Short mmCIF file of C-alpha atoms in Angstrom, two decimals:
data_model
loop_
_atom_site.label_atom_id
_atom_site.label_comp_id
_atom_site.label_asym_id
_atom_site.label_seq_id
_atom_site.Cartn_x
_atom_site.Cartn_y
_atom_site.Cartn_z
CA UNK W 1 7.08 -31.74 31.86
CA UNK W 2 9.93 -30.83 29.50
CA UNK W 3 12.76 -33.31 28.96
CA UNK W 4 16.07 -31.86 30.16
CA UNK W 5 18.92 -32.51 27.71
CA UNK W 6 22.07 -33.74 29.42
CA UNK W 7 23.92 -35.66 26.69
CA UNK W 8 25.77 -32.67 25.29
CA UNK W 9 29.49 -32.23 24.61
CA UNK W 10 31.71 -29.19 24.77
CA UNK W 11 35.25 -28.10 24.05
CA UNK W 12 37.11 -24.88 24.70
CA UNK W 13 40.07 -22.71 23.87
CA UNK W 14 41.25 -19.66 25.76
CA UNK W 15 38.97 -17.45 23.69
CA UNK W 16 35.97 -19.64 22.74
CA UNK W 17 33.70 -22.47 23.85
CA UNK W 18 32.25 -24.98 21.34
CA UNK W 19 29.02 -26.65 22.54
CA UNK W 20 27.29 -29.47 20.64
CA UNK W 21 23.67 -30.14 21.66
CA UNK W 22 21.96 -33.16 20.00
CA UNK W 23 18.19 -32.67 19.47
CA UNK W 24 16.29 -35.12 17.29
CA UNK W 25 14.30 -33.39 14.50
CA UNK W 26 15.45 -29.91 15.43
CA UNK W 27 14.94 -27.15 12.83
CA UNK W 28 15.38 -23.39 12.72
CA UNK W 29 11.65 -22.75 12.63
CA UNK W 30 10.76 -24.63 15.84
CA UNK W 31 13.86 -24.07 17.99
CA UNK W 32 13.82 -21.16 20.50
CA UNK W 33 17.33 -20.05 21.49
CA UNK W 34 17.89 -17.45 24.23
CA UNK W 35 21.42 -16.33 25.11
CA UNK W 36 22.91 -13.66 27.37
CA UNK W 37 26.41 -13.22 28.77
CA UNK W 38 25.75 -15.60 31.75
CA UNK W 39 22.80 -17.72 30.60
CA UNK W 40 22.00 -20.04 27.67
CA UNK W 41 18.62 -21.64 27.02
CA UNK W 42 17.30 -23.83 24.19
CA UNK W 43 13.61 -24.72 24.05
CA UNK W 44 12.59 -27.35 21.47
CA UNK W 45 9.42 -29.04 22.79
CA UNK W 46 9.52 -31.41 24.52
CA UNK W 47 13.30 -30.86 25.00
CA UNK W 48 14.77 -28.15 27.20
CA UNK W 49 18.41 -27.20 27.79
CA UNK W 50 19.70 -24.62 30.28
CA UNK W 51 23.27 -23.59 31.08
CA UNK W 52 24.31 -21.11 33.78
CA UNK W 53 27.67 -20.28 32.21
CA UNK W 54 30.88 -20.45 34.21
CA UNK W 55 32.06 -17.01 33.03
CA UNK W 56 30.61 -14.14 30.92
CA UNK W 57 30.57 -14.47 27.12
CA UNK W 58 30.15 -11.98 24.28
CA UNK W 59 26.56 -12.82 23.34
CA UNK W 60 26.52 -10.30 20.45
CA UNK W 61 29.27 -12.11 18.49
CA UNK W 62 28.47 -15.69 19.57
CA UNK W 63 26.89 -17.98 16.96
CA UNK W 64 24.52 -20.96 16.74
CA UNK W 65 24.28 -23.39 13.81
CA UNK W 66 21.22 -25.68 13.53
CA UNK W 67 21.20 -28.77 11.30
CA UNK W 68 21.55 -32.55 11.19
CA UNK W 69 19.59 -32.99 14.48
CA UNK W 70 22.20 -30.89 16.30
CA UNK W 71 22.70 -27.32 17.49
CA UNK W 72 26.35 -26.26 17.53
CA UNK W 73 27.18 -23.14 19.58
CA UNK W 74 30.33 -21.05 19.24
CA UNK W 75 30.54 -18.90 22.38
CA UNK W 76 33.27 -16.26 22.55
CA UNK W 77 34.67 -15.55 26.02
CA UNK W 78 35.03 -12.04 27.37
CA UNK W 79 38.22 -13.03 29.23
CA UNK W 80 40.83 -15.34 27.69
CA UNK W 81 40.94 -17.98 30.46
CA UNK W 82 40.19 -21.70 30.61
CA UNK W 83 36.90 -22.74 32.25
CA UNK W 84 36.74 -25.53 34.81
CA UNK W 85 33.18 -26.45 33.83
CA UNK W 86 30.55 -25.26 31.32
CA UNK W 87 27.99 -24.39 34.00
CA UNK W 88 28.49 -22.89 37.44
CA UNK W 89 28.44 -25.44 40.25
CA UNK W 90 26.47 -25.10 43.48
CA UNK W 91 23.64 -23.02 41.98
CA UNK W 92 20.33 -23.51 43.81
CA UNK W 93 16.82 -22.87 42.43
CA UNK W 94 16.60 -19.38 43.88
CA UNK W 95 19.92 -18.41 42.32
CA UNK W 96 18.81 -19.92 39.01
CA UNK W 97 15.63 -17.84 39.08
CA UNK W 98 17.63 -14.67 39.83
CA UNK W 99 19.97 -15.38 36.91
CA UNK W 100 17.02 -16.04 34.59
CA UNK W 101 15.26 -12.80 35.54
CA UNK W 102 18.47 -10.82 35.27
CA UNK W 103 19.13 -12.30 31.82
CA UNK W 104 15.62 -11.44 30.66
CA UNK W 105 16.02 -7.86 31.89
CA UNK W 106 19.37 -7.56 30.10
CA UNK W 107 17.82 -8.90 26.89
CA UNK W 108 14.93 -6.43 27.17
CA UNK W 109 17.33 -3.53 27.76
CA UNK W 110 19.39 -4.51 24.72
CA UNK W 111 16.25 -4.90 22.61
CA UNK W 112 15.06 -1.47 23.75
CA UNK W 113 18.46 0.08 22.94
CA UNK W 114 18.47 -1.63 19.55
CA UNK W 115 14.94 -0.34 18.83
CA UNK W 116 15.91 3.19 19.86
CA UNK W 117 19.08 3.01 17.80
CA UNK W 118 17.06 1.79 14.81
CA UNK W 119 14.52 4.60 15.26
CA UNK W 120 17.32 7.15 15.58
CA UNK W 121 18.99 5.79 12.45
CA UNK W 122 15.66 5.93 10.62
CA UNK W 123 15.13 9.55 11.65
CA UNK W 124 18.64 10.44 10.58
CA UNK W 125 18.10 8.71 7.24
CA UNK W 126 14.83 10.56 6.71
CA UNK W 127 16.46 13.84 7.61
CA UNK W 128 19.37 13.10 5.29
CA UNK W 129 16.97 12.12 2.51
CA UNK W 130 14.97 15.31 2.99
CA UNK W 131 18.15 17.39 2.95
CA UNK W 132 19.33 15.65 -0.21
CA UNK W 133 15.95 16.22 -1.89
CA UNK W 134 15.96 19.86 -0.88
CA UNK W 135 19.54 20.23 -2.10
CA UNK W 136 18.55 18.69 -5.44
CA UNK W 137 15.56 21.03 -5.62
CA UNK W 138 17.81 23.98 -4.81
CA UNK W 139 20.32 22.94 -7.49
CA UNK W 140 17.53 22.55 -10.05
CA UNK W 141 16.07 25.90 -9.09
CA UNK W 142 19.51 27.52 -9.33
CA UNK W 143 20.07 25.86 -12.67
CA UNK W 144 16.74 27.19 -13.95
CA UNK W 145 17.55 30.65 -12.62
CA UNK W 146 20.97 30.53 -14.34
CA UNK W 147 19.28 29.50 -17.59
CA UNK W 148 16.80 32.34 -17.23
CA UNK W 149 19.63 34.78 -16.50
CA UNK W 150 21.57 33.56 -19.55
CA UNK W 151 18.47 33.87 -21.72
CA UNK W 152 17.86 37.35 -20.34
CA UNK W 153 21.44 38.38 -21.10
CA UNK W 154 21.19 36.88 -24.56
CA UNK W 155 17.89 38.67 -25.24
CA UNK W 156 19.33 41.93 -23.89
CA UNK W 157 22.38 41.55 -26.10
CA UNK W 158 20.22 40.86 -29.16
CA UNK W 159 18.02 43.84 -28.30
CA UNK W 160 21.07 46.10 -27.96
CA UNK W 161 22.40 44.81 -31.27
CA UNK W 162 19.03 45.48 -32.91
CA UNK W 163 18.94 48.99 -31.42
CA UNK W 164 22.46 49.61 -32.72
CA UNK W 165 21.41 48.47 -36.20
CA UNK W 166 18.37 50.73 -36.04
CA UNK W 167 20.52 53.62 -34.89
CA UNK W 168 22.98 53.08 -37.75
CA UNK W 169 20.12 52.85 -40.23
CA UNK W 170 18.63 56.09 -38.88
CA UNK W 171 22.06 57.70 -39.10
CA UNK W 172 22.44 56.60 -42.72
CA UNK W 173 18.97 57.96 -43.53
CA UNK W 174 19.81 61.25 -41.83
CA UNK W 175 23.08 61.57 -43.75
CA UNK W 176 21.32 60.76 -47.05
CA UNK W 177 18.62 63.32 -46.24
CA UNK W 178 21.23 65.98 -45.44
CA UNK W 179 23.10 65.23 -48.67
CA UNK W 180 19.84 65.50 -50.59
CA UNK W 181 19.04 68.80 -48.92
CA UNK W 182 22.53 70.08 -49.72
CA UNK W 183 22.05 69.14 -53.38
CA UNK W 184 18.66 70.85 -53.44
CA UNK W 185 20.17 73.99 -51.88
CA UNK W 186 22.95 73.97 -54.49
CA UNK W 187 20.38 73.64 -57.28
CA UNK W 188 18.34 76.52 -55.81
CA UNK W 189 21.47 78.69 -55.58
CA UNK W 190 22.36 77.93 -59.20
CA UNK W 191 18.82 78.76 -60.31
CA UNK W 192 18.95 82.05 -58.36
CA UNK W 193 22.27 82.95 -60.00
CA UNK W 194 20.78 82.22 -63.43
CA UNK W 195 17.74 84.35 -62.64
CA UNK W 196 19.96 87.25 -61.49
CA UNK W 197 22.01 87.02 -64.65
CA UNK W 198 18.87 87.09 -66.78
CA UNK W 199 17.51 90.04 -64.84
CA UNK W 200 20.71 91.98 -65.39
CA UNK W 201 20.59 91.32 -69.14
CA UNK W 202 16.92 92.27 -69.34
CA UNK W 203 17.44 95.44 -67.32
CA UNK W 204 20.20 96.58 -69.67
CA UNK W 205 18.00 95.80 -72.65
CA UNK W 206 15.09 97.75 -71.17
CA UNK W 207 17.28 100.86 -70.75
CA UNK W 208 18.22 100.73 -74.41
CA UNK W 209 14.57 100.42 -75.43
CA UNK W 210 13.18 103.11 -73.07
CA UNK W 211 12.34 105.42 -75.96
CA UNK W 212 9.81 102.98 -77.47
CA UNK W 213 6.98 104.16 -75.25
CA UNK W 214 5.10 103.19 -72.11
CA UNK W 215 3.11 100.33 -73.64
CA UNK W 216 6.13 98.43 -74.83
CA UNK W 217 7.82 99.07 -71.46
CA UNK W 218 4.80 97.65 -69.60
CA UNK W 219 4.78 94.56 -71.79
CA UNK W 220 8.49 93.97 -71.08
CA UNK W 221 8.04 94.45 -67.34
CA UNK W 222 5.12 91.97 -67.34
CA UNK W 223 7.30 89.38 -69.02
CA UNK W 224 10.08 90.07 -66.54
CA UNK W 225 7.74 89.50 -63.61
CA UNK W 226 6.64 86.19 -65.09
CA UNK W 227 10.29 85.09 -65.38
CA UNK W 228 10.90 85.96 -61.65
CA UNK W 229 8.21 83.56 -60.27
CA UNK W 230 9.93 81.09 -57.83
CA UNK W 231 9.70 77.32 -58.18
CA UNK W 232 6.87 75.48 -56.28
CA UNK W 233 7.59 74.02 -52.84
CA UNK W 234 8.59 70.35 -52.44
CA UNK W 235 5.89 67.85 -51.39
CA UNK W 236 6.06 66.36 -47.81
CA UNK W 237 4.00 64.59 -45.09
CA UNK W 238 3.26 65.89 -41.60
CA UNK W 239 2.44 63.29 -38.88
CA UNK W 240 -0.17 64.32 -36.31
CA UNK W 241 -0.67 62.43 -33.00
CA UNK W 242 -3.87 62.97 -31.03
CA UNK W 243 -3.94 62.66 -27.23
CA UNK W 244 -6.15 59.65 -26.22
CA UNK W 245 -9.29 60.60 -24.37
CA UNK W 246 -9.77 58.74 -21.06
CA UNK W 247 -13.24 58.37 -19.56
CA UNK W 248 -12.91 57.87 -15.74
CA UNK W 249 -14.99 55.22 -13.98
CA UNK W 250 -17.93 56.62 -12.07
CA UNK W 251 -17.40 56.67 -8.29
CA UNK W 252 -20.49 54.52 -7.63
CA UNK W 253 -19.03 51.76 -9.90
CA UNK W 254 -15.42 52.03 -8.74
CA UNK W 255 -13.81 49.13 -6.82
CA UNK W 256 -10.75 51.03 -5.67
CA UNK W 257 -11.65 50.60 -1.99
CA UNK W 258 -12.18 46.82 -2.36
CA UNK W 259 -8.95 46.44 -4.32
CA UNK W 260 -7.00 48.36 -1.67
CA UNK W 261 -8.60 46.18 1.05
CA UNK W 262 -7.64 43.02 -0.88
CA UNK W 263 -4.04 44.19 -1.31
CA UNK W 264 -3.83 45.09 2.38
CA UNK W 265 -5.27 41.69 3.30
CA UNK W 266 -2.72 39.89 1.11
CA UNK W 267 0.14 41.87 2.65
CA UNK W 268 -1.06 40.99 6.16
CA UNK W 269 -1.43 37.31 5.17
CA UNK W 270 2.22 37.17 4.05
CA UNK W 271 3.31 38.45 7.47
CA UNK W 272 1.21 35.89 9.42
CA UNK W 273 3.95 33.25 9.81
CA UNK W 274 4.01 30.50 12.46
CA UNK W 275 7.58 29.19 12.67
CA UNK W 276 7.55 28.13 16.34
CA UNK W 277 6.63 24.52 15.53
CA UNK W 278 9.41 22.16 16.84
CA UNK W 279 9.68 20.12 13.63
CA UNK W 280 10.59 23.27 11.67
CA UNK W 281 13.69 23.98 13.75
CA UNK W 282 15.96 21.77 11.60
CA UNK W 283 14.84 23.36 8.31
CA UNK W 284 16.65 26.13 6.48
CA UNK W 285 15.17 29.61 6.28
CA UNK W 286 14.11 29.32 2.64
CA UNK W 287 12.50 25.92 3.39
CA UNK W 288 10.21 27.67 5.89
CA UNK W 289 8.74 29.77 3.10
CA UNK W 290 5.08 28.87 2.31
CA UNK W 291 5.54 30.05 -1.29
CA UNK W 292 8.46 27.63 -1.74
CA UNK W 293 6.36 24.79 -0.29
CA UNK W 294 3.45 25.77 -2.56
CA UNK W 295 5.69 25.59 -5.65
CA UNK W 296 6.98 22.21 -4.48
CA UNK W 297 3.41 20.98 -4.03
CA UNK W 298 2.54 22.21 -7.53
CA UNK W 299 5.46 20.24 -9.01
CA UNK W 300 4.41 17.10 -7.13
CA UNK W 301 0.82 17.59 -8.36
CA UNK W 302 2.10 17.86 -11.93
CA UNK W 303 3.83 14.47 -11.49
CA UNK W 304 0.55 12.99 -10.10
CA UNK W 305 2.08 12.41 -6.65
CA UNK W 306 -1.01 13.78 -4.94
CA UNK W 307 -0.28 12.52 -1.40
CA UNK W 308 3.15 14.16 -1.36
CA UNK W 309 1.61 17.36 -2.74
CA UNK W 310 -0.96 17.33 0.09
CA UNK W 311 1.89 16.95 2.62
CA UNK W 312 3.65 20.00 1.14
CA UNK W 313 0.44 22.06 1.24
CA UNK W 314 -0.26 20.91 4.82
CA UNK W 315 3.19 22.09 5.94
CA UNK W 316 2.70 25.43 4.17
CA UNK W 317 -0.72 25.89 5.82
CA UNK W 318 0.79 25.14 9.23
CA UNK W 319 3.28 27.92 8.53
CA UNK W 320 0.65 30.36 7.22
CA UNK W 321 -3.08 29.61 7.21
CA UNK W 322 -4.11 32.89 5.56
CA UNK W 323 -3.08 32.12 1.96
CA UNK W 324 -6.18 31.04 -0.06
CA UNK W 325 -4.26 29.38 -2.92
CA UNK W 326 -2.89 26.72 -0.52
CA UNK W 327 -6.43 25.54 0.29
CA UNK W 328 -7.46 25.82 -3.36
CA UNK W 329 -4.55 23.63 -4.56
CA UNK W 330 -5.07 21.11 -1.74
CA UNK W 331 -8.74 20.86 -2.77
CA UNK W 332 -7.58 19.85 -6.27
CA UNK W 333 -5.43 17.05 -4.75
CA UNK W 334 -8.33 15.80 -2.60
CA UNK W 335 -10.55 15.84 -5.67
CA UNK W 336 -8.04 13.63 -7.54
CA UNK W 337 -7.91 11.20 -4.57
CA UNK W 338 -11.74 11.19 -4.22
CA UNK W 339 -11.56 12.79 -0.75
CA UNK W 340 -14.72 14.69 -1.68
CA UNK W 341 -15.70 16.07 1.74
CA UNK W 342 -12.18 17.40 2.29
CA UNK W 343 -12.24 18.95 -1.20
CA UNK W 344 -15.49 20.75 -0.26
CA UNK W 345 -13.98 21.99 3.02
CA UNK W 346 -10.82 23.32 1.38
CA UNK W 347 -12.77 25.01 -1.46
CA UNK W 348 -15.09 26.68 1.08
CA UNK W 349 -12.08 27.86 3.13
CA UNK W 350 -10.47 29.30 -0.02
CA UNK W 351 -13.71 31.18 -0.89
CA UNK W 352 -13.83 32.50 2.68
CA UNK W 353 -10.31 33.93 2.31
CA UNK W 354 -10.90 35.27 -1.24
CA UNK W 355 -12.69 38.37 -0.05
CA UNK W 356 -13.46 41.10 -0.96
CA UNK W 357 -14.43 40.17 -4.52
CA UNK W 358 -12.11 42.01 -6.93
CA UNK W 359 -10.73 41.33 -10.40
CA UNK W 360 -7.39 40.18 -8.97
CA UNK W 361 -8.96 37.12 -7.27
CA UNK W 362 -11.74 36.42 -9.78
CA UNK W 363 -9.95 33.47 -11.42
CA UNK W 364 -9.22 31.82 -8.05
CA UNK W 365 -12.85 32.25 -6.94
CA UNK W 366 -14.08 30.70 -10.18
CA UNK W 367 -11.79 27.67 -9.69
CA UNK W 368 -12.93 27.27 -6.06
CA UNK W 369 -16.62 27.20 -7.12
CA UNK W 370 -15.91 24.69 -9.92
CA UNK W 371 -13.95 22.34 -7.61
CA UNK W 372 -16.58 22.47 -4.88
CA UNK W 373 -19.33 21.97 -7.45
CA UNK W 374 -17.47 18.97 -8.91
CA UNK W 375 -17.17 17.41 -5.44
CA UNK W 376 -20.91 17.95 -4.79
CA UNK W 377 -21.81 16.32 -8.12
CA UNK W 378 -19.59 13.29 -7.39
CA UNK W 379 -21.49 12.98 -4.09
CA UNK W 380 -24.70 13.10 -6.24
CA UNK W 381 -25.67 16.45 -4.67
CA UNK W 382 -26.42 17.92 -8.09
CA UNK W 383 -28.49 20.92 -6.92
CA UNK W 384 -25.65 22.19 -4.70
CA UNK W 385 -23.15 21.47 -7.48
CA UNK W 386 -25.23 23.45 -10.00
CA UNK W 387 -25.32 26.42 -7.61
CA UNK W 388 -21.49 26.49 -7.53
CA UNK W 389 -21.23 26.19 -11.33
CA UNK W 390 -23.70 29.06 -11.78
CA UNK W 391 -21.64 31.14 -9.32
CA UNK W 392 -18.53 30.37 -11.43
CA UNK W 393 -20.38 31.46 -14.60
CA UNK W 394 -21.27 34.78 -12.97
CA UNK W 395 -17.54 35.38 -12.54
CA UNK W 396 -16.54 34.12 -16.02
CA UNK W 397 -19.65 34.03 -18.29
CA UNK W 398 -17.62 33.27 -21.44
CA UNK W 399 -16.08 30.01 -20.13
CA UNK W 400 -17.37 27.33 -22.53
CA UNK W 401 -16.20 24.37 -20.43
CA UNK W 402 -18.07 25.58 -17.34
CA UNK W 403 -21.14 26.32 -19.49
CA UNK W 404 -21.15 22.78 -20.91
CA UNK W 405 -20.68 21.17 -17.48
CA UNK W 406 -23.51 23.28 -15.99
CA UNK W 407 -25.79 22.23 -18.84
CA UNK W 408 -24.97 18.55 -18.20
CA UNK W 409 -25.83 18.97 -14.50
CA UNK W 410 -29.16 20.62 -15.41
CA UNK W 411 -29.97 17.68 -17.70
CA UNK W 412 -29.15 15.23 -14.89
CA UNK W 413 -31.39 17.13 -12.45
CA UNK W 414 -34.26 17.29 -14.97
CA UNK W 415 -33.88 13.59 -15.77
CA UNK W 416 -34.00 12.75 -12.04
CA UNK W 417 -37.16 14.84 -11.55
CA UNK W 418 -38.85 13.17 -14.52
CA UNK W 419 -38.02 9.69 -13.19
CA UNK W 420 -39.35 10.54 -9.74
#
């Protein structure tokens, strides 16, 4: 049976009640205090104190101080009036039980409201944090885009300046060439004038010497013809450009149909969006873009935050489950976290989506085989791992890293067979 405490003291003002409850050896750890607006209970085994308060109090702002073998309560009244007694008089056992149960229900309701308020505040904080992170990401992306735009403008300006310099240089060369041609034409005209003058002199001389006979006349005319020979042409270079010869791919070796099917499949995959999920309603339109989420996951992977990267890829896959690179990147995260079976599943799903086999998806298929093969080898399934590495080498035979890893796996398999 608990010992009821009756040797307490209390004082009051119009707004507060001060209750002093002596309990030998009381401490914060062992004392159980329960207070509502009409009921006060202190349980400190073997001591028990109950008070069915005379009038309602503000239990949220009331205080209790424990120390020096005493609990001192400061109870703030809801109405500024003086109490006749601390506890209500004429309360029977049935009434006491009703007050206790009512107080417990009130406490439970307040605890439930506090829990819901805390959960609501937590959700609001998470939402605010996510919005702030997305805003920071957007600002960084805008900053990068501005930097790219400035660099582009700068490069364009430098290119225009270079073109202007080239144009001026070409103009100077053209002017110099024209001046040179003009000088050459002037020299040719002068030489022609000199030749005409000489011909006139020689013609007059030949008339005076016509009586000397035909032989002498022929000799003079031969000399005159030699003097009239024009100067040789100037030396120059002629540039000849040959049309390149293109050999078309034979129809039996062409992959035009597969490439068109792959492009059509990629276009359809981009349209397959699922934005009807309730948790996406609060997001902005650009935040519902799987490509944006994929880039965010790639940044998180680069900072070695693999769990957060997986969350980003998961959200992107829920939006669009037809993009193979999402599964391929998530497989890399699972591989880092040693989630080997999940890495195998994601790599297999990526290979399933990377069809038909064309040059555009060859690199992704090679990575998917390597990641699945790595997961198999870490599970000590070396034969299956070697099959994936050999499939990767069929896609990229010149990859030295894959060649070396495949050779190591073959050595492990041969060593295991020898031991057995």
